[in-house]
XYZ file of C-alpha atoms in Angstrom:
445
model
C 34.267 -14.017 195.767
C 37.393 -12.060 195.325
C 37.726 -9.342 198.062
C 38.265 -5.793 196.526
C 41.933 -4.524 196.920
C 41.143 -0.929 197.051
C 40.706 0.696 200.394
C 37.907 2.791 199.149
C 35.968 -0.205 197.802
C 36.742 -2.321 201.106
C 35.278 0.759 203.224
C 32.302 1.208 200.912
C 31.618 -2.625 201.016
C 31.984 -3.362 204.599
C 30.433 -0.070 205.724
C 27.401 -0.638 203.241
C 26.906 -4.311 204.444
C 27.057 -3.008 208.119
C 24.522 -0.433 207.355
C 22.418 -2.965 205.501
C 22.577 -5.331 208.302
C 21.618 -2.725 210.826
C 18.625 -1.779 208.729
C 17.603 -5.427 208.374
C 17.918 -6.038 212.182
C 15.962 -2.879 212.826
C 13.305 -3.925 210.341
C 13.136 -7.349 211.909
C 12.675 -6.050 215.326
C 10.152 -3.388 214.199
C 8.233 -6.142 212.456
C 8.350 -8.366 215.465
C 7.053 -5.621 217.747
C 4.548 -4.566 215.115
C 3.376 -8.110 214.893
C 2.878 -8.327 218.491
C 0.840 -4.953 218.820
C -1.162 -6.277 215.792
C -1.931 -9.370 217.743
C -2.887 -7.308 220.705
C -5.213 -5.146 218.429
C -6.871 -8.217 216.716
C -7.573 -9.883 220.259
C -8.897 -6.618 221.585
C -11.302 -6.453 218.429
C -12.151 -10.161 218.923
C -12.957 -9.734 222.539
C -14.823 -6.482 221.984
C -17.056 -8.354 219.267
C -17.788 -11.147 221.696
C -18.706 -8.865 224.659
C -20.980 -6.696 222.276
C -22.717 -9.636 220.828
C -23.193 -11.645 224.027
C -25.912 -9.322 225.646
C -27.779 -8.899 222.282
C -27.787 -12.723 222.017
C -29.173 -13.092 225.438
C -32.119 -10.854 224.720
C -32.706 -12.409 221.664
C -32.748 -15.881 223.242
C -34.797 -14.756 226.301
C -37.402 -13.064 224.081
C -38.012 -16.142 222.009
C -40.958 -18.553 222.471
C -40.272 -21.666 224.089
C -41.172 -23.480 220.792
C -38.564 -21.480 218.831
C -35.640 -22.601 220.876
C -33.717 -24.276 217.818
C -30.505 -22.792 216.466
C -31.026 -19.725 214.530
C -28.712 -18.128 211.936
C -28.472 -14.376 211.849
C -29.478 -13.253 208.471
C -27.340 -10.682 206.469
C -28.741 -7.763 204.338
C -25.938 -8.239 201.689
C -23.068 -10.523 201.032
C -19.613 -9.445 202.663
C -16.451 -11.062 203.830
C -17.150 -12.327 207.359
C -13.833 -11.869 209.313
C -15.596 -12.743 212.626
C -17.928 -15.724 213.010
C -19.631 -16.876 216.125
C -21.892 -19.245 217.765
C -24.035 -18.884 221.079
C -24.787 -22.100 222.969
C -26.581 -23.264 226.007
C -25.062 -25.051 228.951
C -25.643 -28.398 227.314
C -23.664 -27.114 224.228
C -26.764 -26.898 221.953
C -26.117 -23.929 219.442
C -28.784 -21.282 219.922
C -27.673 -18.636 217.589
C -24.781 -18.404 214.886
C -23.491 -16.028 212.244
C -24.693 -16.995 208.845
C -21.306 -18.353 207.850
C -20.424 -19.991 210.975
C -19.308 -23.440 210.785
C -20.157 -25.261 214.160
C -17.328 -27.776 213.434
C -14.549 -25.217 213.894
C -15.847 -24.367 217.383
C -14.714 -26.629 220.048
C -16.862 -27.206 223.260
C -16.910 -24.317 225.711
C -14.033 -24.877 228.041
C -13.827 -21.413 229.734
C -13.972 -17.803 229.235
C -10.827 -16.114 227.339
C -8.742 -16.709 224.240
C -7.770 -20.105 222.723
C -6.424 -21.263 219.461
C -6.935 -24.011 216.960
C -4.961 -24.797 213.984
C -7.063 -22.576 211.883
C -8.735 -20.128 214.176
C -8.062 -17.759 217.142
C -11.156 -18.031 219.498
C -12.429 -15.789 222.135
C -15.207 -17.205 224.443
C -17.359 -15.582 227.118
C -20.540 -16.577 229.062
C -23.641 -14.903 230.778
C -26.317 -15.882 233.120
C -24.030 -17.817 235.322
C -22.641 -19.769 232.305
C -25.941 -21.082 230.994
C -25.343 -19.027 227.831
C -21.829 -18.944 226.120
C -20.602 -17.324 222.994
C -17.532 -18.112 221.026
C -16.205 -15.693 218.354
C -13.656 -17.178 215.936
C -11.227 -15.209 213.715
C -9.233 -17.152 211.011
C -5.547 -17.369 211.542
C -4.871 -17.071 207.703
C -6.439 -13.599 207.946
C -3.955 -12.359 210.689
C -1.097 -13.897 208.795
C -2.252 -12.115 205.568
C -2.366 -8.679 207.277
C 0.955 -9.332 209.017
C 2.517 -10.183 205.604
C 0.974 -6.865 204.011
C 2.480 -4.791 206.814
C 5.878 -6.397 206.514
C 5.937 -5.944 202.837
C 4.877 -2.388 203.159
C 7.730 -1.967 205.578
C 10.193 -3.845 203.338
C 9.473 -1.507 200.308
C 10.909 1.599 201.650
C 14.024 -0.453 202.819
C 14.455 -1.819 199.376
C 14.976 1.855 198.314
C 16.745 3.076 201.404
C 19.544 0.430 201.374
C 20.783 1.038 197.915
C 20.496 4.782 198.505
C 22.683 4.339 201.764
C 25.207 2.267 199.766
C 25.510 4.871 197.149
C 25.739 7.501 199.604
C 28.546 5.526 201.617
C 30.387 5.080 198.550
C 30.301 8.828 197.481
C 31.158 10.078 200.903
C 34.195 7.665 201.203
C 35.354 8.673 197.660
C 35.093 12.325 198.437
C 37.053 11.544 201.710
C 39.713 9.577 200.016
C 40.175 12.038 197.166
C 43.648 13.242 198.682
C 44.889 9.686 199.032
C 43.882 8.992 195.255
C 45.861 12.035 194.343
C 48.861 10.992 196.397
C 48.732 7.370 194.731
C 48.589 9.086 191.257
C 51.422 11.346 191.762
C 53.540 8.410 192.866
C 52.330 6.032 189.993
C 52.746 8.782 187.316
C 56.116 9.917 187.995
C 58.971 8.341 186.139
C 61.904 6.270 187.297
C 64.241 9.322 187.603
C 61.694 11.762 189.406
C 62.761 11.491 193.072
C 61.219 15.035 194.029
C 58.902 15.138 197.267
C 55.441 14.216 196.959
C 52.744 16.784 197.997
C 51.218 15.650 201.274
C 49.590 18.654 202.883
C 45.998 17.669 202.438
C 46.344 13.982 203.560
C 44.665 12.679 206.440
C 46.531 12.685 209.705
C 46.940 8.967 209.773
C 48.537 8.817 206.338
C 50.953 11.795 206.696
C 53.588 9.780 208.508
C 53.675 7.507 205.599
C 53.789 10.301 203.188
C 56.745 11.747 205.183
C 58.681 8.335 205.329
C 58.207 8.239 201.590
C 59.525 11.655 200.832
C 62.432 11.121 203.301
C 63.335 7.809 201.495
C 63.153 9.605 198.118
C 65.391 12.351 199.444
C 67.884 9.963 200.576
C 67.782 7.951 197.254
C 68.147 11.304 195.405
C 71.199 12.154 197.282
C 72.697 8.762 197.015
C 72.106 8.758 193.165
C 73.530 12.066 192.788
C 76.469 11.315 194.667
C 77.074 8.317 192.454
C 76.347 10.010 189.178
C 78.520 13.012 190.216
C 81.291 10.773 191.243
C 81.095 8.863 187.799
C 80.537 12.135 185.731
C 83.413 14.069 187.507
C 85.756 10.899 187.278
C 85.150 10.722 183.560
C 85.575 14.300 183.038
C 88.749 14.586 184.964
C 90.199 11.590 183.104
C 89.704 13.051 179.775
C 92.570 15.673 179.983
C 95.222 13.405 181.166
C 94.117 10.587 178.820
C 94.085 12.982 175.990
C 97.728 14.251 177.116
C 98.907 10.569 177.387
C 97.484 9.749 173.872
C 99.273 12.646 172.431
C 102.384 11.482 173.966
C 101.941 7.810 172.833
C 101.278 9.136 169.132
C 104.340 11.401 169.259
C 106.388 8.407 170.415
C 105.185 6.382 167.605
C 106.334 8.999 165.073
C 109.660 9.932 166.716
C 110.912 6.567 167.782
C 113.088 4.320 165.311
C 112.941 1.216 167.599
C 110.373 -1.129 166.072
C 109.651 -2.848 169.307
C 109.197 0.547 171.101
C 106.786 1.599 168.378
C 104.661 -1.283 168.538
C 104.467 -0.850 172.474
C 103.564 2.855 171.778
C 100.737 1.666 169.438
C 99.413 -0.871 172.034
C 99.370 2.173 174.568
C 97.443 4.271 172.111
C 95.005 1.696 171.584
C 94.477 1.209 175.308
C 94.111 4.994 175.879
C 91.690 5.435 173.110
C 89.629 2.653 174.895
C 89.900 4.422 178.106
C 88.754 7.685 176.348
C 85.697 5.855 174.754
C 84.905 4.398 178.133
C 85.130 7.754 180.067
C 82.897 9.225 177.369
C 80.207 6.323 177.830
C 80.436 6.748 181.738
C 79.688 10.574 181.151
C 76.783 9.517 178.847
C 75.372 7.050 181.428
C 75.670 9.788 184.227
C 73.762 12.051 181.821
C 71.056 9.465 181.250
C 70.580 8.598 184.798
C 70.783 12.116 186.338
C 69.879 14.911 183.923
C 66.487 16.056 182.647
C 65.661 14.180 179.698
C 62.574 16.211 178.576
C 62.555 19.067 176.415
C 60.365 22.190 176.896
C 59.090 22.025 173.412
C 58.210 19.112 171.077
C 60.742 18.110 168.542
C 60.539 16.246 165.350
C 62.566 13.005 166.060
C 62.435 12.002 162.448
C 64.535 15.190 161.593
C 66.866 14.309 164.392
C 67.040 10.603 163.469
C 67.970 11.598 159.753
C 70.918 13.906 160.970
C 72.242 11.215 163.365
C 72.039 8.597 160.775
C 73.876 10.848 158.005
C 76.538 11.544 160.665
C 77.085 7.819 161.631
C 77.089 6.903 157.784
C 79.904 9.371 157.056
C 81.757 8.026 160.084
C 80.912 4.306 159.819
C 83.856 3.588 157.400
C 83.898 -0.289 156.974
C 81.089 -0.864 159.428
C 78.384 -1.246 156.927
C 75.509 0.830 155.475
C 72.476 2.010 157.260
C 68.877 1.954 155.664
C 66.541 4.597 157.209
C 62.857 4.624 156.754
C 60.884 7.737 158.001
C 57.037 8.548 157.774
C 56.078 11.362 155.470
C 54.738 13.528 158.345
C 56.806 14.833 161.440
C 56.689 12.560 164.562
C 56.756 14.847 167.571
C 58.050 14.140 171.070
C 59.130 16.063 174.132
C 62.359 14.108 174.438
C 65.471 16.301 174.985
C 67.342 16.334 171.558
C 70.845 15.657 173.097
C 69.320 12.621 175.149
C 67.723 11.480 171.886
C 70.927 11.712 169.969
C 72.871 9.832 172.566
C 70.213 6.984 172.726
C 70.187 6.504 168.939
C 74.018 6.784 168.656
C 74.460 3.933 171.072
C 71.680 1.749 169.538
C 72.884 2.293 165.898
C 76.553 2.093 166.812
C 75.730 -1.223 168.628
C 74.030 -2.587 165.512
C 76.984 -1.564 163.370
C 79.336 -3.025 165.699
C 77.712 -6.451 166.161
C 75.887 -6.865 163.004
C 76.993 -8.328 159.644
C 78.734 -6.277 156.967
C 77.058 -8.135 154.207
C 73.586 -6.577 155.222
C 72.726 -3.036 156.101
C 71.438 -1.931 159.627
C 67.558 -0.968 159.188
C 66.353 2.003 161.126
C 62.522 2.356 160.875
C 60.399 5.051 162.303
C 56.402 4.739 162.341
C 53.917 7.708 163.002
C 53.087 6.261 166.561
C 56.529 6.615 167.745
C 57.851 2.955 167.225
C 61.329 2.965 166.244
C 63.098 -0.288 165.090
C 66.715 -0.989 164.763
C 67.486 -4.300 163.265
C 70.848 -5.937 162.146
C 71.823 -9.265 160.849
C 74.177 -11.601 162.597
C 73.944 -14.741 164.801
C 70.993 -15.020 166.889
C 71.280 -14.159 170.673
C 70.292 -16.730 173.379
C 67.290 -15.695 175.259
C 69.122 -16.091 178.632
C 71.736 -13.775 177.372
C 69.198 -11.357 175.828
C 67.692 -10.607 179.221
C 70.950 -9.418 180.734
C 72.397 -7.385 177.648
C 70.534 -4.178 179.269
C 72.898 -4.321 182.461
C 75.963 -2.333 182.519
C 79.074 -3.902 181.417
C 77.309 -7.050 180.026
C 78.459 -8.110 176.602
C 77.217 -10.683 174.181
C 79.176 -13.545 172.713
C 81.080 -11.327 170.356
C 84.617 -10.431 169.388
C 83.738 -6.862 168.809
C 85.490 -4.116 170.961
C 83.477 -2.347 173.508
C 82.632 -1.637 177.149
C 79.125 -3.157 177.411
C 77.550 0.227 178.243
C 75.720 1.090 174.935
C 72.432 -0.644 175.798
C 72.697 0.269 179.399
C 72.652 3.991 178.538
C 69.818 3.390 176.075
C 67.830 1.608 178.814
C 68.495 4.625 181.269
C 67.309 7.309 178.712
C 64.421 5.183 177.761
C 63.328 4.711 181.357
C 63.907 8.445 182.071
C 61.612 9.779 179.075
C 58.965 7.137 179.786
C 59.773 5.065 176.642
C 59.781 1.237 176.381
C 62.861 -0.622 175.196
C 62.422 -4.249 174.014
C 65.266 -6.639 172.642
C 64.306 -9.246 170.247
C 66.465 -11.910 168.671
C 66.054 -13.388 166.024
C 64.711 -10.295 164.193
C 61.218 -10.421 163.013
C 60.745 -12.309 159.798
C 64.248 -13.823 159.951
C 66.071 -16.673 161.715
C 68.963 -14.714 162.659
C 69.897 -11.118 163.710
C 68.963 -8.734 166.477
C 66.280 -6.166 166.779
C 65.695 -3.253 169.172
C 62.259 -1.830 169.549
C 61.840 1.634 171.221
C 58.525 2.987 171.922
C 59.179 6.837 172.181
C 57.225 8.249 175.156
C 55.568 11.663 175.522
C 54.680 12.278 171.859
C 53.579 15.693 171.186
């Protein structure tokens, strides 16, 4: 048996079992006491029957003629179940009187007044006329057991109804009592990776409030730490833009003005390095935006229309990178993702496909009505061990293409912040080569 992991079910199970056990023990004790009381009632009835019959039997026997001293059976007016049977005997053990169904074989010799037992009957014996006339009344043990069983069954029937009702009641009370705990759990489960706001804990039980306070304090420390890191990255990248742009302008001016070929070549190398630094600062700003900003819009937007604009822009600027094939559904595909965040996400994924794909085949961008977006490009397949690391910052595949290794990390951060799922596949579906990104857009409208 697998133990339940839920606190609600654990409490319901163990409290329900405890209540059922208490009910069972109470029923057992009650049944035992009731059986003892029933035995006393049966014995009392048995003794009273013997004491009432004995004077009548003595009168009958004394009033007989001496010639009519043989055993007589008391006649009955109609057939009935005879729970008590009896025999009246003299001092020599001769049966003088018996009930009409009495079997003398079940009556042992008179051994004294009081109660006694045989394997089949409970007996009561009494005597009169100084022991010259005795009576023994017998009651079948099976009758007593049958009556006791009927009483026990009658006692168990209400329990069979009370125990399930008690279990359901325990479950309902515990579920009602743990409603605040379930709400607290749901608030933590439903929030995204970028949501570090405090969790409401006002209605929690006093035993859980310290845990909630500790969780909120941890969230606050994480929020401050992440904000500091993002702010540093964003500010650093932003502050670099102006001096990098100035240095790039000076390098370009030097290329134009200098007549020394060696100096011109060095200036071109400086220009290339500055362009890389500018691109890196732009990627760092995008990464800080993806990890720290709000990635959900107030109103649903048609991501198909946005995707068409992004592809048109990238196609115009792609140059020799290769064509892009776009497939969109006929109807709008709505989502609450922030348009700017979606544009950053798509540019990074498509630019990555253009940069690392084969120029002989186009990059295929496909959007379905259920929000599944697929970006596939040709090229060498990526090993599985490397595929799992490509979403990490500054991780690059086995390629000679230029880049900082931040495009997929930015896409991963935006996908996580919008509740989307990002999956990397290589080789692409239906081919033996290539690379494919599958993005399931979250929060569709």
